[in-house]
XYZ file of C-alpha atoms in Angstrom:
527
model
C -57.091 -26.093 -52.194
C -55.409 -23.095 -53.828
C -51.545 -23.086 -53.701
C -51.553 -19.904 -51.597
C -53.847 -21.547 -49.033
C -51.621 -24.620 -48.919
C -48.559 -22.456 -48.203
C -50.418 -20.569 -45.483
C -51.560 -23.858 -43.904
C -48.002 -25.259 -43.929
C -46.602 -22.114 -42.315
C -49.265 -22.247 -39.625
C -48.409 -25.861 -38.901
C -44.672 -25.093 -38.621
C -45.403 -22.175 -36.304
C -47.535 -24.359 -34.079
C -44.789 -26.998 -33.917
C -42.158 -24.369 -32.998
C -44.365 -22.967 -30.231
C -45.129 -26.457 -28.944
C -41.394 -27.301 -28.885
C -40.613 -24.104 -26.999
C -43.285 -24.894 -24.397
C -41.921 -28.415 -23.940
C -38.367 -27.113 -23.563
C -39.512 -24.487 -21.055
C -41.308 -27.150 -19.014
C -38.303 -29.463 -19.041
C -35.944 -26.729 -17.899
C -38.170 -25.706 -15.021
C -39.031 -29.240 -13.994
C -35.303 -29.833 -13.362
C -35.683 -27.539 -10.359
C -32.940 -27.652 -7.720
C -30.253 -25.033 -7.219
C -28.430 -25.322 -10.517
C -27.574 -21.955 -12.054
C -28.908 -21.111 -15.498
C -26.461 -23.002 -17.678
C -27.283 -21.004 -20.787
C -26.149 -17.692 -19.278
C -22.427 -18.515 -19.307
C -20.231 -20.490 -21.643
C -17.665 -23.003 -20.487
C -17.793 -25.612 -17.761
C -16.230 -25.325 -14.348
C -16.092 -27.731 -11.451
C -18.467 -30.735 -11.690
C -19.783 -29.679 -15.103
C -21.459 -26.522 -13.793
C -21.152 -23.262 -15.720
C -17.965 -21.435 -14.833
C -18.789 -18.975 -12.047
C -17.987 -15.294 -12.014
C -15.448 -14.556 -9.280
C -15.109 -11.214 -7.498
C -12.180 -10.929 -5.106
C -12.068 -7.849 -2.875
C -8.726 -7.193 -1.212
C -8.135 -4.319 1.192
C -4.722 -2.909 2.131
C -3.344 -3.044 5.693
C -6.731 -3.862 7.231
C -6.506 -5.854 10.470
C -9.349 -8.207 11.273
C -10.462 -6.051 14.213
C -11.599 -3.269 11.886
C -13.942 -5.475 9.843
C -16.891 -4.499 12.020
C -20.620 -4.319 11.210
C -20.497 -0.599 12.040
C -17.672 0.201 9.606
C -18.702 -2.320 6.915
C -22.443 -3.023 7.219
C -22.902 -3.989 3.545
C -19.998 -6.426 3.642
C -21.529 -8.146 6.652
C -25.064 -8.225 5.265
C -24.195 -9.293 1.712
C -21.101 -11.506 2.085
C -20.041 -12.309 5.648
C -23.426 -13.170 7.202
C -24.685 -15.413 4.358
C -21.190 -16.733 3.583
C -18.359 -18.622 5.250
C -15.619 -16.949 7.290
C -12.285 -18.608 8.071
C -11.262 -17.936 11.663
C -7.740 -19.343 11.243
C -6.661 -17.701 7.980
C -3.172 -16.169 7.796
C -0.911 -14.475 5.278
C 2.455 -16.152 4.897
C 4.467 -12.968 4.393
C 2.619 -10.075 6.078
C 3.705 -7.305 3.740
C 1.818 -5.803 0.789
C 3.672 -7.014 -2.312
C 4.717 -10.465 -1.037
C 1.218 -11.188 0.258
C -0.356 -10.223 -3.055
C 2.238 -12.211 -5.007
C 1.259 -15.315 -3.032
C -2.397 -14.680 -3.883
C -1.543 -14.421 -7.590
C 0.772 -17.433 -7.691
C -0.576 -19.761 -5.008
C 3.037 -20.098 -3.875
C 5.227 -19.166 -0.942
C 7.620 -16.266 -1.362
C 10.634 -18.569 -1.444
C 9.134 -20.120 -4.600
C 7.609 -17.091 -6.353
C 10.612 -14.894 -5.505
C 8.795 -12.080 -3.692
C 9.793 -11.674 -0.047
C 9.886 -7.879 -0.002
C 8.047 -5.011 -1.707
C 9.408 -5.426 -5.226
C 7.402 -6.722 -8.197
C 10.618 -7.239 -10.186
C 11.419 -10.272 -8.033
C 8.260 -12.126 -9.121
C 9.250 -15.284 -10.977
C 6.965 -16.096 -13.909
C 5.189 -12.768 -14.321
C 3.111 -14.225 -17.146
C 2.297 -17.338 -15.156
C -0.206 -15.987 -12.641
C -3.883 -16.313 -11.714
C -5.453 -13.853 -14.215
C -3.497 -15.442 -17.074
C -4.674 -18.917 -16.050
C -8.262 -17.733 -15.874
C -8.002 -16.019 -19.268
C -6.877 -19.317 -20.789
C -9.923 -20.951 -19.213
C -12.273 -18.519 -20.976
C -12.587 -15.719 -18.424
C -12.750 -11.993 -19.021
C -10.565 -10.340 -16.385
C -10.560 -6.919 -14.732
C -8.229 -5.358 -12.189
C -9.089 -2.235 -10.235
C -7.173 -0.346 -7.561
C -3.714 -1.090 -6.211
C -1.248 -3.379 -7.948
C 2.028 -4.843 -6.688
C 4.633 -2.420 -5.334
C 7.243 -1.076 -7.775
C 5.505 -2.558 -10.813
C 5.863 0.791 -12.571
C 9.663 0.686 -12.158
C 9.744 -2.691 -13.891
C 7.273 -2.056 -16.736
C 8.398 -0.455 -19.999
C 5.933 2.343 -19.279
C 4.379 2.982 -15.859
C 0.877 2.796 -17.330
C 1.414 -0.566 -19.064
C -1.166 -3.265 -18.338
C 0.189 -6.216 -16.345
C -0.102 -9.725 -17.856
C -3.515 -11.359 -17.686
C -5.852 -8.372 -17.534
C -8.453 -7.439 -20.157
C -9.563 -4.361 -18.207
C -7.136 -2.368 -16.082
C -7.776 0.610 -13.835
C -4.778 0.791 -11.540
C -3.411 3.555 -9.358
C 0.186 4.477 -10.097
C 2.873 5.244 -7.561
C 3.307 7.311 -5.480
C -0.118 6.398 -4.208
C -2.338 8.884 -2.430
C -6.032 9.432 -1.802
C -5.968 12.694 -3.806
C -3.668 14.196 -6.446
C -2.556 10.922 -8.026
C -2.112 9.219 -11.394
C -3.780 6.055 -12.656
C -3.696 3.823 -15.710
C -6.902 3.035 -17.552
C -6.139 0.221 -20.008
C -2.678 1.671 -20.642
C -3.692 5.328 -20.799
C -2.430 7.603 -18.032
C -5.080 9.595 -16.181
C -4.675 12.381 -13.633
C -6.853 13.069 -10.594
C -6.768 16.182 -8.447
C -8.078 17.300 -5.079
C -11.805 17.555 -5.759
C -14.188 15.539 -3.625
C -14.979 13.252 -6.547
C -11.266 12.457 -7.041
C -11.001 10.415 -3.837
C -9.335 7.174 -4.934
C -11.812 4.858 -3.180
C -14.777 6.493 -4.901
C -13.045 6.555 -8.298
C -12.132 2.869 -7.975
C -15.736 2.032 -7.097
C -17.018 4.050 -10.055
C -14.983 1.976 -12.508
C -15.931 -1.218 -10.667
C -19.639 -0.435 -11.111
C -19.271 0.267 -14.816
C -17.110 -2.721 -15.565
C -19.229 -5.096 -13.499
C -22.256 -4.153 -15.603
C -20.212 -4.565 -18.780
C -18.752 -7.937 -17.814
C -21.998 -9.388 -16.461
C -23.673 -8.720 -19.814
C -21.219 -11.005 -21.639
C -21.686 -14.725 -22.211
C -18.234 -15.540 -20.857
C -17.586 -15.636 -17.099
C -15.519 -12.895 -15.513
C -12.909 -12.512 -12.803
C -12.711 -9.130 -11.074
C -9.955 -8.321 -8.596
C -10.954 -5.229 -6.658
C -7.845 -4.072 -4.769
C -8.858 -1.103 -2.660
C -6.043 1.160 -1.475
C -7.839 1.838 1.805
C -7.040 1.670 4.651
C -3.363 2.165 3.769
C -1.921 5.360 5.213
C -1.014 8.245 2.918
C -1.044 12.002 2.648
C -4.435 13.636 2.312
C -5.404 17.124 1.200
C -5.486 20.214 3.392
C -7.023 20.618 5.851
C -6.306 16.988 6.638
C -7.976 15.531 9.712
C -6.132 12.244 9.129
C -2.445 13.159 8.656
C -0.267 10.239 7.464
C -3.265 7.951 7.992
C -6.075 6.440 5.915
C -8.155 9.248 4.423
C -11.927 8.665 4.414
C -14.171 9.780 1.575
C -15.451 13.347 2.121
C -18.924 12.205 3.153
C -17.450 9.897 5.802
C -15.112 12.324 7.556
C -15.856 12.368 11.270
C -18.341 9.484 11.108
C -16.594 7.762 14.022
C -15.176 10.841 15.753
C -16.358 9.656 19.175
C -15.583 5.954 18.761
C -12.956 4.782 21.273
C -10.099 2.594 20.140
C -10.211 -1.061 21.109
C -7.730 -1.775 23.880
C -7.115 -5.531 24.093
C -4.904 -6.917 26.881
C -1.764 -6.502 24.750
C -2.466 -2.804 24.064
C 0.503 -0.816 25.404
C 1.666 -4.101 26.935
C 2.847 -3.580 30.508
C 5.548 -6.276 30.607
C 7.576 -6.938 27.472
C 10.559 -8.535 29.197
C 9.821 -11.828 27.399
C 9.835 -10.180 23.970
C 12.787 -9.739 21.544
C 15.212 -6.884 22.285
C 13.667 -4.533 19.695
C 10.272 -4.849 21.394
C 11.813 -4.513 24.853
C 13.372 -1.255 23.682
C 9.941 0.256 22.936
C 8.815 2.625 25.700
C 5.267 2.565 27.010
C 2.943 4.712 24.935
C 2.355 8.160 26.368
C -1.153 9.669 26.551
C -0.248 11.857 23.571
C 0.863 8.835 21.550
C -2.304 6.959 22.483
C -4.320 9.926 21.192
C -2.491 9.658 17.844
C -3.110 5.908 17.687
C -6.785 6.466 18.447
C -7.090 9.136 15.736
C -5.521 6.802 13.214
C -7.910 4.033 14.257
C -10.903 6.317 13.705
C -9.589 7.377 10.309
C -9.141 3.705 9.417
C -12.701 2.650 10.158
C -14.054 5.835 8.524
C -12.111 5.007 5.361
C -13.792 1.594 5.235
C -17.243 3.125 4.813
C -16.388 4.102 1.230
C -15.011 0.637 0.496
C -18.183 -0.857 1.930
C -20.359 1.238 -0.400
C -18.298 0.089 -3.368
C -18.766 -3.550 -2.418
C -22.537 -3.051 -2.273
C -22.547 -1.297 -5.651
C -20.731 -4.186 -7.349
C -23.008 -6.710 -5.646
C -26.108 -4.807 -6.750
C -24.935 -4.672 -10.386
C -24.466 -8.430 -10.380
C -27.868 -8.920 -8.758
C -29.508 -6.670 -11.349
C -27.889 -8.736 -14.113
C -29.432 -11.867 -12.584
C -26.066 -13.504 -11.923
C -25.865 -13.811 -8.143
C -26.374 -17.580 -8.328
C -23.317 -17.787 -10.573
C -21.014 -15.392 -8.741
C -18.537 -16.130 -5.960
C -17.383 -13.300 -3.684
C -14.137 -13.408 -1.729
C -13.135 -10.758 0.815
C -9.710 -10.559 2.476
C -6.907 -8.210 3.487
C -3.275 -8.419 2.374
C -1.858 -7.890 5.880
C -2.697 -6.159 9.125
C -1.589 -3.119 11.073
C -0.722 -2.260 14.667
C -2.655 0.109 16.869
C -0.569 0.033 20.041
C -0.460 -3.740 20.566
C 2.822 -4.829 22.204
C 3.646 -1.091 22.454
C 3.920 -0.884 18.650
C 2.299 2.491 17.845
C 1.953 1.893 14.089
C 3.232 -0.164 11.188
C 3.299 -3.839 10.267
C 6.050 -6.402 9.487
C 6.165 -8.030 12.941
C 4.682 -11.550 12.820
C 2.174 -11.182 15.645
C -1.474 -12.126 15.159
C -2.531 -8.520 14.441
C -0.473 -8.670 11.245
C -0.762 -12.367 10.399
C -4.311 -13.549 11.026
C -6.509 -11.772 8.517
C -10.186 -11.702 7.589
C -11.308 -14.150 4.907
C -14.954 -14.548 3.926
C -16.250 -16.467 0.910
C -19.799 -16.373 -0.422
C -20.369 -19.351 -2.693
C -23.746 -20.125 -4.315
C -25.511 -23.335 -3.375
C -24.859 -25.148 -6.647
C -21.086 -24.692 -6.351
C -21.053 -26.187 -2.865
C -23.115 -29.202 -4.001
C -26.132 -28.017 -2.057
C -24.240 -28.363 1.233
C -25.364 -25.986 3.993
C -23.299 -22.865 4.575
C -20.706 -23.172 7.318
C -20.759 -19.725 8.874
C -17.432 -20.097 10.654
C -14.688 -22.454 9.553
C -11.702 -23.139 11.810
C -9.673 -25.213 9.327
C -6.197 -23.723 8.829
C -5.977 -21.667 5.626
C -3.600 -19.133 4.098
C -3.311 -16.727 1.183
C -1.469 -19.378 -0.864
C -4.804 -21.261 -0.901
C -6.788 -18.562 -2.734
C -5.470 -19.226 -6.257
C -5.976 -23.032 -6.014
C -9.500 -22.426 -4.701
C -10.467 -20.112 -7.565
C -8.929 -22.400 -10.181
C -10.836 -25.343 -8.724
C -14.130 -23.452 -8.972
C -13.346 -22.276 -12.506
C -12.258 -25.681 -13.776
C -8.856 -24.183 -14.619
C -5.249 -24.976 -13.775
C -1.823 -23.305 -14.029
C -0.592 -25.715 -16.701
C -3.294 -25.649 -19.369
C -2.098 -24.345 -22.720
C 1.540 -23.847 -21.704
C 4.669 -25.886 -21.190
C 5.755 -23.599 -18.353
C 3.804 -24.804 -15.377
C 3.902 -23.148 -11.975
C 3.639 -25.463 -9.009
C 1.320 -24.045 -6.376
C 2.017 -24.589 -2.687
C -1.554 -23.998 -1.473
C -4.623 -26.200 -1.447
C -8.139 -25.664 -2.736
C -10.600 -24.734 0.009
C -13.570 -25.979 -2.060
C -13.738 -29.391 -0.312
C -14.182 -27.531 2.979
C -16.865 -25.265 1.557
C -18.887 -28.045 -0.071
C -18.413 -30.546 2.737
C -16.664 -33.169 0.614
C -13.346 -33.013 2.430
C -10.942 -30.721 4.208
C -7.287 -30.052 4.892
C -4.989 -31.734 7.405
C -5.972 -30.451 10.855
C -2.335 -30.272 11.869
C -1.363 -28.490 8.656
C 1.587 -26.138 9.119
C 2.281 -22.862 7.327
C 5.610 -21.175 6.893
C 5.846 -17.478 7.752
C 8.839 -15.790 6.154
C 10.369 -12.401 5.379
C 13.481 -11.706 3.313
C 17.031 -10.999 4.479
C 16.815 -13.156 7.605
C 14.390 -10.771 9.260
C 12.332 -13.703 10.533
C 11.069 -17.141 9.707
C 8.441 -19.088 11.569
C 5.901 -21.868 11.467
C 2.277 -21.856 12.535
C 0.291 -25.027 13.243
C -1.911 -26.600 15.897
C -3.020 -23.092 16.950
C 0.532 -22.273 17.993
C 3.242 -20.182 16.406
C 7.012 -20.399 16.653
C 9.305 -17.940 14.912
C 12.955 -16.982 14.855
C 14.356 -13.528 14.145
C 17.558 -13.434 12.141
C 20.704 -11.581 13.079
C 20.877 -8.052 11.724
C 24.014 -8.998 9.755
C 22.003 -11.468 7.668
C 23.132 -15.015 6.868
C 26.170 -16.517 8.540
C 28.797 -16.567 5.745
C 30.255 -19.830 7.051
C 27.002 -21.786 7.160
C 24.871 -19.760 4.684
C 22.092 -19.927 7.268
C 20.046 -17.362 9.141
C 21.232 -17.639 12.714
C 18.454 -16.743 15.176
C 18.985 -13.714 17.370
C 15.638 -14.070 19.190
C 12.873 -16.679 19.360
C 9.181 -16.475 20.263
C 6.623 -19.223 20.825
C 2.950 -18.689 21.675
C -0.047 -20.933 22.255
C -2.727 -18.938 20.435
C -5.644 -20.786 22.013
C -4.416 -20.304 25.566
C -2.827 -16.913 24.968
C -4.581 -15.191 22.022
C -2.939 -11.831 22.752
C 0.580 -13.320 22.855
C 1.440 -12.004 26.295
C 3.597 -14.932 27.424
C 6.520 -16.099 25.322
C 6.930 -19.828 25.984
C 10.514 -19.986 24.708
C 12.693 -21.268 26.218
C 10.738 -23.933 28.061
C 12.056 -26.510 30.497
C 13.159 -29.785 28.949
C 10.633 -32.599 28.609
C 7.673 -30.208 28.747
C 4.990 -30.111 26.025
C 6.177 -26.601 25.132
C 9.766 -27.782 24.613
C 8.518 -30.709 22.512
C 6.488 -28.351 20.314
C 9.537 -26.099 19.811
C 11.587 -29.063 18.579
C 8.797 -30.120 16.200
C 8.425 -26.547 14.980
C 12.124 -26.272 14.173
C 11.994 -29.460 12.092
C 8.831 -28.508 10.222
C 10.078 -24.976 9.638
C 13.298 -26.334 8.133
C 11.333 -28.593 5.756
C 8.773 -25.934 4.783
C 11.564 -23.453 4.011
C 12.387 -25.593 0.960
C 8.979 -27.061 0.205
C 7.057 -26.899 -3.057
C 3.736 -28.344 -4.177
C 1.377 -30.816 -2.521
C 2.052 -34.556 -2.257
C -0.283 -36.592 -4.465
C -1.064 -33.585 -6.660
C 2.313 -32.312 -7.869
C 5.623 -33.827 -9.020
C 8.177 -34.350 -6.286
C 10.159 -31.119 -5.815
C 13.915 -30.968 -6.209
C 14.263 -30.476 -2.462
C 12.229 -33.606 -1.784
C 10.043 -31.612 0.598
C 6.368 -31.072 -0.140
C 4.362 -28.255 1.422
C 1.477 -29.062 3.710
């Protein structure tokens, strides 16, 4: 045989062997079957040796659970809520924007992370937060929308990127729906009063682009999509929603004939059992009810734009073929009042409308060990649990690669989602707000809280002396119409109040989880 023919024959043989090997590999991969995601599409290993999942967390601003309706958010329901798991007993531990978000980022109560009012400067360990931990674990990170209050006053420059973020599109203060400034990766941008400048639509535009960009990479990504809606703010003239959430132009008037929900505690008839500041509120007049109803309509109209943005991000991930490796989380930072207990507007008060928030998690089959989806979960959960849950799924922790380790106070919700475990059924959460405004404890579907004296701590005892106390059985009285405090001695209600006082005292100094974390200096673990 001629040398040239021998070379040709050898090349043909090698080619045949390569093709045969490829076919064998293809057959082996597909014969594995099951619900495992395509391991080759992402680098790094997460929980149980699976590829690290992408995580998309969507957080709305001041959205009470009652406004998360299929009419206002059809895409959210169809894509995330209906096929996912919703927590019916999920609360925020400090129902105010910045403290709630700080607990999400740190997995810690405000008394441990330092944030108990709207001030980013109080955050302890600003470089020791969720996006930083995920970066260390191999994630690309992106933040879009609203960041923590007063961050710009703390940063060297208002447009500076906060620690932990690879991509950063963040609205700067003072925040509005039109005529505002934003930071794109450290560069200041200006938006005016054109239709296309509406902040919800602009946020969604960047989310679409960056989702496509991140999904194309080998590394997993974490996207935190913090929509400003439905927070109230000034609009543009003529403004049909003055000092209220401003819907995108195409959604104005979409719910113009929708009546406001009027639960039993709406414009509550008898508030004699409530604290003095609630007793002092007059009944809402017809004119005030009209204003409340207009704000409610503006709120649900503003959610239509958010809902479109959620669908757009979902569709980009689906187009990239990464749905089976992507976890979606939807929640709100705190609620808002629409006339409940005669409160015409605002937040702060620790009633259910401002404490119990929506939480839905869509987790692919492989990451829940093939366990069936639990549509509704009644295990107690709180915003301090979100960071531990995401770290668990990502195979990350707050201590890797650093000597400065933050102790988280929350628990991972993954054992609930995959059916391998749960949390203590009688688990208690602390509810707290700075300057002795109030402190409470919520467990066993009941809540007990004490309001502090307006003068603050007693200088002799260095304690917050209660000026008013409320206790409600949420199961029996979901609208908190009957304050059970004080109750006659030796009654179950009086026994619960005593237990609540003891647990509240312990939780006020707690840190970490027993069996997971070192014993705290106080000697009190969180639950």
